[in-house]
mmCIF file of C-alpha atoms and ligand atoms in Angstrom:
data_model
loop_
_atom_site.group_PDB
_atom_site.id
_atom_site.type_symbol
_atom_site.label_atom_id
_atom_site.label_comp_id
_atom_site.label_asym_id
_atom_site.label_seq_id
_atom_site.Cartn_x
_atom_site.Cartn_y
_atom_site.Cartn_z
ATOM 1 C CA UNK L 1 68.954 142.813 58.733
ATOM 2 C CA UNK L 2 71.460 140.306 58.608
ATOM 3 C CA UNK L 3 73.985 142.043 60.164
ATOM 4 C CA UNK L 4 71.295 142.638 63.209
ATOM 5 C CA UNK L 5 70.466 138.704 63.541
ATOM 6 C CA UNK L 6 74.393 137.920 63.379
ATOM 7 C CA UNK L 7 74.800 140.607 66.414
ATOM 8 C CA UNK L 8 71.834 139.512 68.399
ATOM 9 C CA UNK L 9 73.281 135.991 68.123
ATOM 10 C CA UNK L 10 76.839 136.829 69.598
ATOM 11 C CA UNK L 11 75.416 138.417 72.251
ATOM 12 C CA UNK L 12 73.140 135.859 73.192
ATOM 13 C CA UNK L 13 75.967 133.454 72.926
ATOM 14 C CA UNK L 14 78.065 135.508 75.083
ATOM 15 C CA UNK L 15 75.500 135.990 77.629
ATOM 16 C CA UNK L 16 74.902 132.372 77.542
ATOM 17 C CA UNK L 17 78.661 131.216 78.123
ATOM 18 C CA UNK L 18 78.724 133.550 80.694
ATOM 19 C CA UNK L 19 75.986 133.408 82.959
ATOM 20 C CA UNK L 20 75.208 129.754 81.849
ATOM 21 C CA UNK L 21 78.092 127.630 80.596
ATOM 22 C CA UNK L 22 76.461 124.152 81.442
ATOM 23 C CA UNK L 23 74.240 124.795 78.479
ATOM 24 C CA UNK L 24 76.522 125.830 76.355
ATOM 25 C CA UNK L 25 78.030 122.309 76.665
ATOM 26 C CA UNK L 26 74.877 120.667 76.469
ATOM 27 C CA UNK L 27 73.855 121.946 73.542
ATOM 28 C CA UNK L 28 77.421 121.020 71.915
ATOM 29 C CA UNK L 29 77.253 117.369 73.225
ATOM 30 C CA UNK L 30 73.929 117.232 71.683
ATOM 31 C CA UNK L 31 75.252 118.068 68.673
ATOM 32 C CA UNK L 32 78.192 115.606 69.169
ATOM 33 C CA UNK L 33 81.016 118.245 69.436
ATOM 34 C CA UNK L 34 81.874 117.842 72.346
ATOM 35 C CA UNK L 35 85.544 116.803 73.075
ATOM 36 C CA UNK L 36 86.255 117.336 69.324
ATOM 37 C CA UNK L 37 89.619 117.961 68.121
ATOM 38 C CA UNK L 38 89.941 120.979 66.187
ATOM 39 C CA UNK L 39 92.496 122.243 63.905
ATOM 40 C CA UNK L 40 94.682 119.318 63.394
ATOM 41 C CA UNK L 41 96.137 117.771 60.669
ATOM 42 C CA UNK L 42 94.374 114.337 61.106
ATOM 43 C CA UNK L 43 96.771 111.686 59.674
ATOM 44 C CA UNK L 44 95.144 112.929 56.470
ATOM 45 C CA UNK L 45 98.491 113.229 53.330
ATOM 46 C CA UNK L 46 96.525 115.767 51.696
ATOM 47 C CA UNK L 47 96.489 117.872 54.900
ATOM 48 C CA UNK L 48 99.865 117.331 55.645
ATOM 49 C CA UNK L 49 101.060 118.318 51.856
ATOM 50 C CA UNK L 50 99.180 121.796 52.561
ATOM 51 C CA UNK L 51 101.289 122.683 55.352
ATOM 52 C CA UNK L 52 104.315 121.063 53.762
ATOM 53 C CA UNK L 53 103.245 123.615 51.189
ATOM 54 C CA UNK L 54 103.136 126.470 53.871
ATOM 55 C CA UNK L 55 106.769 125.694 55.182
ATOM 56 C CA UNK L 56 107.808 125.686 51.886
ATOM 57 C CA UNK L 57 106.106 129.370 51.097
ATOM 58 C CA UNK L 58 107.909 130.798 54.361
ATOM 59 C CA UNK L 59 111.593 128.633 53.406
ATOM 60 C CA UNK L 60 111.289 130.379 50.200
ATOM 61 C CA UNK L 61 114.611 130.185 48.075
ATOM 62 C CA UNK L 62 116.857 129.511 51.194
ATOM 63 C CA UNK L 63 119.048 126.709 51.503
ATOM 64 C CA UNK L 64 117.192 124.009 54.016
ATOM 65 C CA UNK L 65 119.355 121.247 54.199
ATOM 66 C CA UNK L 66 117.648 118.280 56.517
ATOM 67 C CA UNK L 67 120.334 115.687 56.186
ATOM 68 C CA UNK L 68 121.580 114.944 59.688
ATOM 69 C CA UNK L 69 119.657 117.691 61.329
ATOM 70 C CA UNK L 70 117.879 117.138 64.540
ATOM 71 C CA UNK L 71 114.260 118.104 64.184
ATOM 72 C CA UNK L 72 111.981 119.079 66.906
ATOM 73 C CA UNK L 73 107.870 119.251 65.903
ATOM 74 C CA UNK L 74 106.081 121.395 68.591
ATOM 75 C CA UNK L 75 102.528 119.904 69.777
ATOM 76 C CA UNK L 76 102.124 117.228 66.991
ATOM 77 C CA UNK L 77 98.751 116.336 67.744
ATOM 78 C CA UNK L 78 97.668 112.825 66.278
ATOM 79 C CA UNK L 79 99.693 113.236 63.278
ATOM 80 C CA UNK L 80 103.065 112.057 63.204
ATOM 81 C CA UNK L 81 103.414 112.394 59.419
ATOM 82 C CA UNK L 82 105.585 115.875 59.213
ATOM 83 C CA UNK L 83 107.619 114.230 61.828
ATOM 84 C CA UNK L 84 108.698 110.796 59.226
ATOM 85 C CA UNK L 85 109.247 112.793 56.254
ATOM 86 C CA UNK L 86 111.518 114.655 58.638
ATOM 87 C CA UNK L 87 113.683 111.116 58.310
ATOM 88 C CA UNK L 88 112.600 110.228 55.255
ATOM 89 C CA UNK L 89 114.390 113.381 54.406
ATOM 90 C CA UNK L 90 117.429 112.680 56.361
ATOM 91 C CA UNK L 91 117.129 114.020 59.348
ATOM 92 C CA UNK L 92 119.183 111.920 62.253
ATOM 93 C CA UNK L 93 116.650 112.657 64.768
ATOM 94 C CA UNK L 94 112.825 113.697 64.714
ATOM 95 C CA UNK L 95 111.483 114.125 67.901
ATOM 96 C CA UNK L 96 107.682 114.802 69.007
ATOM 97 C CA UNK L 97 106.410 116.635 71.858
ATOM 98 C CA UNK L 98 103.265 117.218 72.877
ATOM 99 C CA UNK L 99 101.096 118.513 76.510
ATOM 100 C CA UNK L 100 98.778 115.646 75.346
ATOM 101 C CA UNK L 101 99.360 111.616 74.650
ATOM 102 C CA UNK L 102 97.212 112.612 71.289
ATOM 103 C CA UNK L 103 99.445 110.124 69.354
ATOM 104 C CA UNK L 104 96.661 107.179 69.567
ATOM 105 C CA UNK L 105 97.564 105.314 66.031
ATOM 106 C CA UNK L 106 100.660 103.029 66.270
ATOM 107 C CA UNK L 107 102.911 105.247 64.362
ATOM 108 C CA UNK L 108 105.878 103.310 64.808
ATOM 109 C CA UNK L 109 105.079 101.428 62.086
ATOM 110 C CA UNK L 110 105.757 101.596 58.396
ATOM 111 C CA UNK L 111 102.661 100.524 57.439
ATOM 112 C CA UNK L 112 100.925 104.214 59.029
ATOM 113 C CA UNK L 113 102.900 106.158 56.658
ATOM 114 C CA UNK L 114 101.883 104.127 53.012
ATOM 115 C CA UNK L 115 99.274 106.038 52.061
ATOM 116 C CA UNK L 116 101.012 109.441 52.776
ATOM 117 C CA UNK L 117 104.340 108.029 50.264
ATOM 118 C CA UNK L 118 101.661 106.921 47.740
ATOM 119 C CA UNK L 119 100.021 110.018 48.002
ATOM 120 C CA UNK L 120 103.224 112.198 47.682
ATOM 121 C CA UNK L 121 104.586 109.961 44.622
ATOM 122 C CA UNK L 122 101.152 111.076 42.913
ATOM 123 C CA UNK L 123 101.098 114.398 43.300
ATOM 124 C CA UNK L 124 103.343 117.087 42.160
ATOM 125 C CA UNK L 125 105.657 118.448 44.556
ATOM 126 C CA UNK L 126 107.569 120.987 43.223
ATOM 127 C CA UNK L 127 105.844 123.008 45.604
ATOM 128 C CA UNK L 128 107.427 121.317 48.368
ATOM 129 C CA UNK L 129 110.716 122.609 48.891
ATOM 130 C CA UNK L 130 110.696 121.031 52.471
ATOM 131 C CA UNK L 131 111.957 118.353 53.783
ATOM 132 C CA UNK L 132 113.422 117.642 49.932
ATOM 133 C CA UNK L 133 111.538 114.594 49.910
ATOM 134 C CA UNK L 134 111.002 113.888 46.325
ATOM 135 C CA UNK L 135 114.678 112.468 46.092
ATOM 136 C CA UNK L 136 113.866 109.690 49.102
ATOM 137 C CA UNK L 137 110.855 108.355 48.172
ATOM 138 C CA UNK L 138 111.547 104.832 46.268
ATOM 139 C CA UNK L 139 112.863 102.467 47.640
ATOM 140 C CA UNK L 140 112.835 103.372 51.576
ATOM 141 C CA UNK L 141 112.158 101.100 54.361
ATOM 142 C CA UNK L 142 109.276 102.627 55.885
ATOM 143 C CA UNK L 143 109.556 100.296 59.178
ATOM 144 C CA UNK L 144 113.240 101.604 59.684
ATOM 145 C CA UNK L 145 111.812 105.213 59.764
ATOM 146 C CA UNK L 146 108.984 105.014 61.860
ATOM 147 C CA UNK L 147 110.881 103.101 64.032
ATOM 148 C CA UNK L 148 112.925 105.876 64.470
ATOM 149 C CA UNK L 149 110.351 108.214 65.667
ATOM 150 C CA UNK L 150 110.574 109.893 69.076
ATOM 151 C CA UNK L 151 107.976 111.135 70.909
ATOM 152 C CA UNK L 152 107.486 112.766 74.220
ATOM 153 C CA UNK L 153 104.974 114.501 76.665
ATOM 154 C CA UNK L 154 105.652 116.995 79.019
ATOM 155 C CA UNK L 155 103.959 120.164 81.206
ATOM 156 C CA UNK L 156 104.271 122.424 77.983
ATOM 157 C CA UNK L 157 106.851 124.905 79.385
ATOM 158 C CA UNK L 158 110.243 122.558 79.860
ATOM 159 C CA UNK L 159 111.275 120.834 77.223
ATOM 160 C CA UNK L 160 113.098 117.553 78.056
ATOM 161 C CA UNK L 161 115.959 118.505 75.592
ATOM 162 C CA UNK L 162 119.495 119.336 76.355
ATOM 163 C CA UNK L 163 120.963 123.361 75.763
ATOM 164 C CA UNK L 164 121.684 124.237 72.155
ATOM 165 C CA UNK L 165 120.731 120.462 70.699
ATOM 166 C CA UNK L 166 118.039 121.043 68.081
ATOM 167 C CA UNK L 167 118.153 122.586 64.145
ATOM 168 C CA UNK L 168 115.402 122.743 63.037
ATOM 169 C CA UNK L 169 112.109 123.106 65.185
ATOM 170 C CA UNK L 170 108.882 123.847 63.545
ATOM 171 C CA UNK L 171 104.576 124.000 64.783
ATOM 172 C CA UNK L 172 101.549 124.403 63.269
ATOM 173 C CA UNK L 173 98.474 125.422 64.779
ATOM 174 C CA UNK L 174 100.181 124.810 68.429
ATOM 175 C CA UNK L 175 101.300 128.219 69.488
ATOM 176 C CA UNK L 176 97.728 130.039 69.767
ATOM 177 C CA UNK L 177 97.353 127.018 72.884
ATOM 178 C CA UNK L 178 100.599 127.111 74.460
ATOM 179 C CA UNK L 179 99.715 128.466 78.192
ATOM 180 C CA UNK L 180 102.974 130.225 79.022
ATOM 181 C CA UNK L 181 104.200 131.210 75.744
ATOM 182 C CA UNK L 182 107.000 133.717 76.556
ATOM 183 C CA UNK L 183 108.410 131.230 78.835
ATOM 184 C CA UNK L 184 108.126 128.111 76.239
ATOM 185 C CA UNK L 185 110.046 130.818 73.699
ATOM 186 C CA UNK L 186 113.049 131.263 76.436
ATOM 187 C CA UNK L 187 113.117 127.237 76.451
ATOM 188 C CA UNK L 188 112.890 127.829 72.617
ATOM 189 C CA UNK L 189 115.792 129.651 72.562
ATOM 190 C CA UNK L 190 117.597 127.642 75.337
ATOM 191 C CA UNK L 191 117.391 124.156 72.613
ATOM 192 C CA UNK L 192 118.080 125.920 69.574
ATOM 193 C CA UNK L 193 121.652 125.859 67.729
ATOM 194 C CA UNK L 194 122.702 129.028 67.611
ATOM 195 C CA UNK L 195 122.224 128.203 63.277
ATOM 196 C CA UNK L 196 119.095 126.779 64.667
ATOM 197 C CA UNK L 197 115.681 127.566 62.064
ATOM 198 C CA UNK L 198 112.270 127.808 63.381
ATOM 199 C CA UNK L 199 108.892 127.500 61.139
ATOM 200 C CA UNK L 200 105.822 128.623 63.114
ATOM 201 C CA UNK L 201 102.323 128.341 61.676
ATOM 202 C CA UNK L 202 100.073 130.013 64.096
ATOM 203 C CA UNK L 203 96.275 130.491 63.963
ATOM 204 C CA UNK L 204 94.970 133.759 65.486
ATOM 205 C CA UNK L 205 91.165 133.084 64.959
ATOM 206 C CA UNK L 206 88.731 131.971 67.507
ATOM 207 C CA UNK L 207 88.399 128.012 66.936
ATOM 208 C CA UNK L 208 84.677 127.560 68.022
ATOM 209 C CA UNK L 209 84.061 129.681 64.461
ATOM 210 C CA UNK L 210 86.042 127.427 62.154
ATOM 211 C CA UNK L 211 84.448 125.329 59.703
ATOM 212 C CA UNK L 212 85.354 121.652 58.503
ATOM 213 C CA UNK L 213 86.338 123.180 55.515
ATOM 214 C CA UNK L 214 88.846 125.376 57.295
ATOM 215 C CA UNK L 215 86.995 128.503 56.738
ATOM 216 C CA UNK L 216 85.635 130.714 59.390
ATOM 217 C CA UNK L 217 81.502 131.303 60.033
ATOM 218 C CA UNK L 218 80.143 134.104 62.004
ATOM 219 C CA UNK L 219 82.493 136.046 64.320
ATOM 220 C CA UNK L 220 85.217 134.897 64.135
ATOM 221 C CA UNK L 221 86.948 137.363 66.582
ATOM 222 C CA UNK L 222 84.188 136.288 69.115
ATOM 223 C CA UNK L 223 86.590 134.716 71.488
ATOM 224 C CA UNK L 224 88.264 138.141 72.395
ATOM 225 C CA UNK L 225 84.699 139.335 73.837
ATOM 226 C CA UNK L 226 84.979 137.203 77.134
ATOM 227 C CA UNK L 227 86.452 137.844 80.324
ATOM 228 C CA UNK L 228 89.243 135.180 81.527
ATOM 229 C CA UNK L 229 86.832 133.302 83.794
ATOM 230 C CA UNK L 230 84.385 133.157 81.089
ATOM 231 C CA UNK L 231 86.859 132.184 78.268
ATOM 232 C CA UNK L 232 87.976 129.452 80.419
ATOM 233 C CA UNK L 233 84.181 128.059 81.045
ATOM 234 C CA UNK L 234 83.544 128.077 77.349
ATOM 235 C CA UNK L 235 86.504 125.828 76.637
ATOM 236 C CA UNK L 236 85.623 123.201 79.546
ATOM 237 C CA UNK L 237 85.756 119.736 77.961
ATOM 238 C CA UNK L 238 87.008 121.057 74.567
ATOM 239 C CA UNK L 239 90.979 121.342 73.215
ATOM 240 C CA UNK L 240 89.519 124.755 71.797
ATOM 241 C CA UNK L 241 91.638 127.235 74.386
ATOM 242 C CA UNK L 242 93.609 129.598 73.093
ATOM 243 C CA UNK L 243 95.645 132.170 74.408
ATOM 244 C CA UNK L 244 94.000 135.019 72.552
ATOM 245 C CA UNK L 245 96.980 136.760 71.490
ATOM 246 C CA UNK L 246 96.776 138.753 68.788
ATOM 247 C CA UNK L 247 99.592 139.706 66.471
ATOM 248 C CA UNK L 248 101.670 142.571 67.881
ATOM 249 C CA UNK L 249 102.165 140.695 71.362
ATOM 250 C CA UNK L 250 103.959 137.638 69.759
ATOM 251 C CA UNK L 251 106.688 140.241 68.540
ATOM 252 C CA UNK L 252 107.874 141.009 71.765
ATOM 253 C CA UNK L 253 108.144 137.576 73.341
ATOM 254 C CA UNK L 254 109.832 136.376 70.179
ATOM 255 C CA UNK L 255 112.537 139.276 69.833
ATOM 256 C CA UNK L 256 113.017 139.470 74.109
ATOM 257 C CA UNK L 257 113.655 135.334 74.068
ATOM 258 C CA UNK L 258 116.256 136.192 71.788
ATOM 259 C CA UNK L 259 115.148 135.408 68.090
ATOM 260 C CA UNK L 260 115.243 136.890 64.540
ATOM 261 C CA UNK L 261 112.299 136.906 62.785
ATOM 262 C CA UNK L 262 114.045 136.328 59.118
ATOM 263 C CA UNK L 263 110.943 135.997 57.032
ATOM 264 C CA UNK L 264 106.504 136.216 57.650
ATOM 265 C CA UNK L 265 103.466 135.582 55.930
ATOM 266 C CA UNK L 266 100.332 137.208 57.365
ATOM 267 C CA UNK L 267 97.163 136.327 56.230
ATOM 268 C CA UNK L 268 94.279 138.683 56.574
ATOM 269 C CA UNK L 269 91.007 137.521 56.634
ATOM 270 C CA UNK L 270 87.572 140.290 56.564
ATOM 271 C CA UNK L 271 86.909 141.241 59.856
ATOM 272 C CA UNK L 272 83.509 139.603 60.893
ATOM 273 C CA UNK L 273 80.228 141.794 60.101
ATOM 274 C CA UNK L 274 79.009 141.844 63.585
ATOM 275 C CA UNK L 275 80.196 144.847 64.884
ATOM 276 C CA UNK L 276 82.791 144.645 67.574
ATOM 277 C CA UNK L 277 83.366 146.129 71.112
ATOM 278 C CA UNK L 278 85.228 149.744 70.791
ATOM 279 C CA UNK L 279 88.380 147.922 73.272
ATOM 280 C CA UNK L 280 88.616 145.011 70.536
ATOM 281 C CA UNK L 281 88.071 147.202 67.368
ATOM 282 C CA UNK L 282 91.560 149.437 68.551
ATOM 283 C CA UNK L 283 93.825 146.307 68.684
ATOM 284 C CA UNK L 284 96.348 146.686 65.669
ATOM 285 C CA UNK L 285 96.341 143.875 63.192
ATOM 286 C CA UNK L 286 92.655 142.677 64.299
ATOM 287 C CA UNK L 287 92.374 140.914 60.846
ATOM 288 C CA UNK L 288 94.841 138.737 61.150
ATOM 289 C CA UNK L 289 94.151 135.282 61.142
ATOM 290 C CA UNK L 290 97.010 133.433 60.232
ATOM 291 C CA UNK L 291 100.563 134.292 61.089
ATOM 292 C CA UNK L 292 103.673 132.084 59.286
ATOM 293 C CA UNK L 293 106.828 133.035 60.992
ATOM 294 C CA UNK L 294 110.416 131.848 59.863
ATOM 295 C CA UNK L 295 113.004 132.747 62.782
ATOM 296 C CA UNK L 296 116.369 132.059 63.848
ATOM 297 C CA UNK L 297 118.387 132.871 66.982
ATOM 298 C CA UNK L 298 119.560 136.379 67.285
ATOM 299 C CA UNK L 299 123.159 136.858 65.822
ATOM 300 C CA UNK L 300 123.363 133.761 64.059
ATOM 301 C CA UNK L 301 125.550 133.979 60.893
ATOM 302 C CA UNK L 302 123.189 131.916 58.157
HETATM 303 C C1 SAM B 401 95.251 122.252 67.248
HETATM 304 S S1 SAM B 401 96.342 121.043 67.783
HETATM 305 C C2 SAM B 401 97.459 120.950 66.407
HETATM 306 C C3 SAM B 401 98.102 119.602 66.267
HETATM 307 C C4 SAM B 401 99.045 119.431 65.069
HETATM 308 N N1 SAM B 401 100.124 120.384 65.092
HETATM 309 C C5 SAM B 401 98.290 119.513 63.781
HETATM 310 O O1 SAM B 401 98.335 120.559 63.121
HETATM 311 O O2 SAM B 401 97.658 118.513 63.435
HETATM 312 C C6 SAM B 401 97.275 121.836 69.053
HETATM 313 C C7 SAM B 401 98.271 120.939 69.735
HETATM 314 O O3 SAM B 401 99.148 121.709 70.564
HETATM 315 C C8 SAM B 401 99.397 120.986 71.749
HETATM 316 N N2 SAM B 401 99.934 121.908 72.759
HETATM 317 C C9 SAM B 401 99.302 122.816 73.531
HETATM 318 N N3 SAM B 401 100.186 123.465 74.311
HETATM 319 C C10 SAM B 401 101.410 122.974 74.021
HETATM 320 C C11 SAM B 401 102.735 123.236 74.488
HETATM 321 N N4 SAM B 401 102.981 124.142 75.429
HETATM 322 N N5 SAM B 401 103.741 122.527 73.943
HETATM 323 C C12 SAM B 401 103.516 121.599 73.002
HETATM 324 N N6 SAM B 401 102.286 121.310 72.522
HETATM 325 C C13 SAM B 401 101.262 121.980 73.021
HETATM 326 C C14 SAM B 401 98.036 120.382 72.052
HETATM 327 O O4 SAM B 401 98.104 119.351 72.993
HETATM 328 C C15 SAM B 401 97.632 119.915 70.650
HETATM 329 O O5 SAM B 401 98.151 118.651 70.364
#
């Protein structure tokens, strides 16, 4: 029975956000959703420790030096925290970029990034293998870091940043919205060191079906079941597009731009109990809903 009401639902939801998208928006703005952004780090330490924590997982036992490194983050959102530890760490450049001017807080100033220190000094971070910030963080002058922050936006395919200029460029939650994502990964390669490292966190699940809590309700696969046109009207006045891509098609467009993939962390999630169109339930890797990549150009020799 419950598996009946679920699929009843979804397909009155997808009727809906085809045939009448206005409402689908009116309903959200009713509930106040409207606009909302989804899936970001916030500002919040003990959100940005968890995907410290995830870098560190994919990093593993390598060597990850940061001193002197320039470090690019990929679609930072409103948080600019990975970005500081970046130079708290020792990095000689940390630069932003985003599609959007998300950055609204004043984050060239110490003062953003208190709580965050506090935070880290309280908590135990052997876990945190990345940026090696335990060592840096007495006795810093928080002003003269933030100060050094760069940030940039730009039409999400070229990146204002010379050829072969960057070491270390990381994302999280970014490359599920780029637009033109095999030609963002030749720019990719065109800014990375040929030593360069990359740390991707990318989430494959549809973002209308995840919870504050992170989790997912419902179908969670959902998004797959429209048509372009459709897709497209359901994400009017949201930042909850996503390319759709599932799992095998990021291989090719990271291997043909020219990168490595040195080390990955899939995590598999149940596939929802609403039972799924025979074209969606033949994709490989369907329950995938996270995907952690480590990569590094092609040939390098670290
Ligand atoms: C879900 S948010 C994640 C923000 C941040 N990484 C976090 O975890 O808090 C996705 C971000 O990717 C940005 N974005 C979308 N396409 C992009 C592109 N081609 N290049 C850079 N950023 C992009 C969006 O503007 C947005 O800030």
């Amino acid at each position: 029975m419950p598996n009946t009401i679920a699929a009843i639902t979804t397909n009155v939801r997808s009727f809906l956000w085809n045939n009448l998208p206005w409402l689908g928006n009116f309903v959200r703005s009713i509930k106040g959703n409207l606009n909302k952004f989804e899936g970001g780090t916030d500002h919040v330490p003990s959100q940005v420790v968890d995907v410290l924590e995830r870098y560190s997982q994919l990093i593993g036992d390598r060597n990850f030096p940061v001193t002197g490194k320039v470090c690019l983050e990929l679609g930072t959102g409103n948080s600019p925290d990975i970005a500081f530890l970046m130079l708290l760490a020792g990095a000689s450049r940390s630069i932003m970029v985003d599609t959007e001017p998300f950055m609204k807080v004043p984050f060239q100033e110490g003062k953003e990034y208190e709580e965050l220190v506090s935070y880290l000094r309280s908590i135990e971070t052997d876990r945190i293998k990345f940026p090696q910030l335990t060592a840096h963080l007495n006795g810093v002058d928080l002003n003269e870091i933030a100060r050094r922050l760069e940030y940039v936006n730009y039409d999400g395919v070229h990146l204002p940043l010379p050829d072969a200029s960057v070491d270390i460029i990381y994302s999280k939650s970014v490359l599920e919205h780029v637009r033109e994502p095999a030609q963002l990964f030749q720019e990719l390669r065109r800014i990375s060191k040929p030593e360069a490292i990359h740390l991707h966190i990318v989430d494959l699940r549809d973002h209308f079906h995840i919870k504050d809590d992170n989790t997912v309700n419902g179908n969670w696969l959902e998004f797959l079941e429209y048509d372009e046109e459709a897709w497209a009207r359901r994400c009017v006045k949201t930042h909850g597009w996503c390319n759709r891509l599932r799992l095998p098609s990021w291989y090719p467009i990271v291997q043909e731009s020219g990168f490595a993939i040195l080390q990955e962390n899939i995590v598999r999630i149940p596939l929802p109990t609403q039972s799924l169109p025979d074209t969606i339930k033949s994709v490989k890797d369907l329950d995938a809903a996270w995907w952690w990549v480590l990569l590094q150009p092609q040939g390098s020799k670290t």
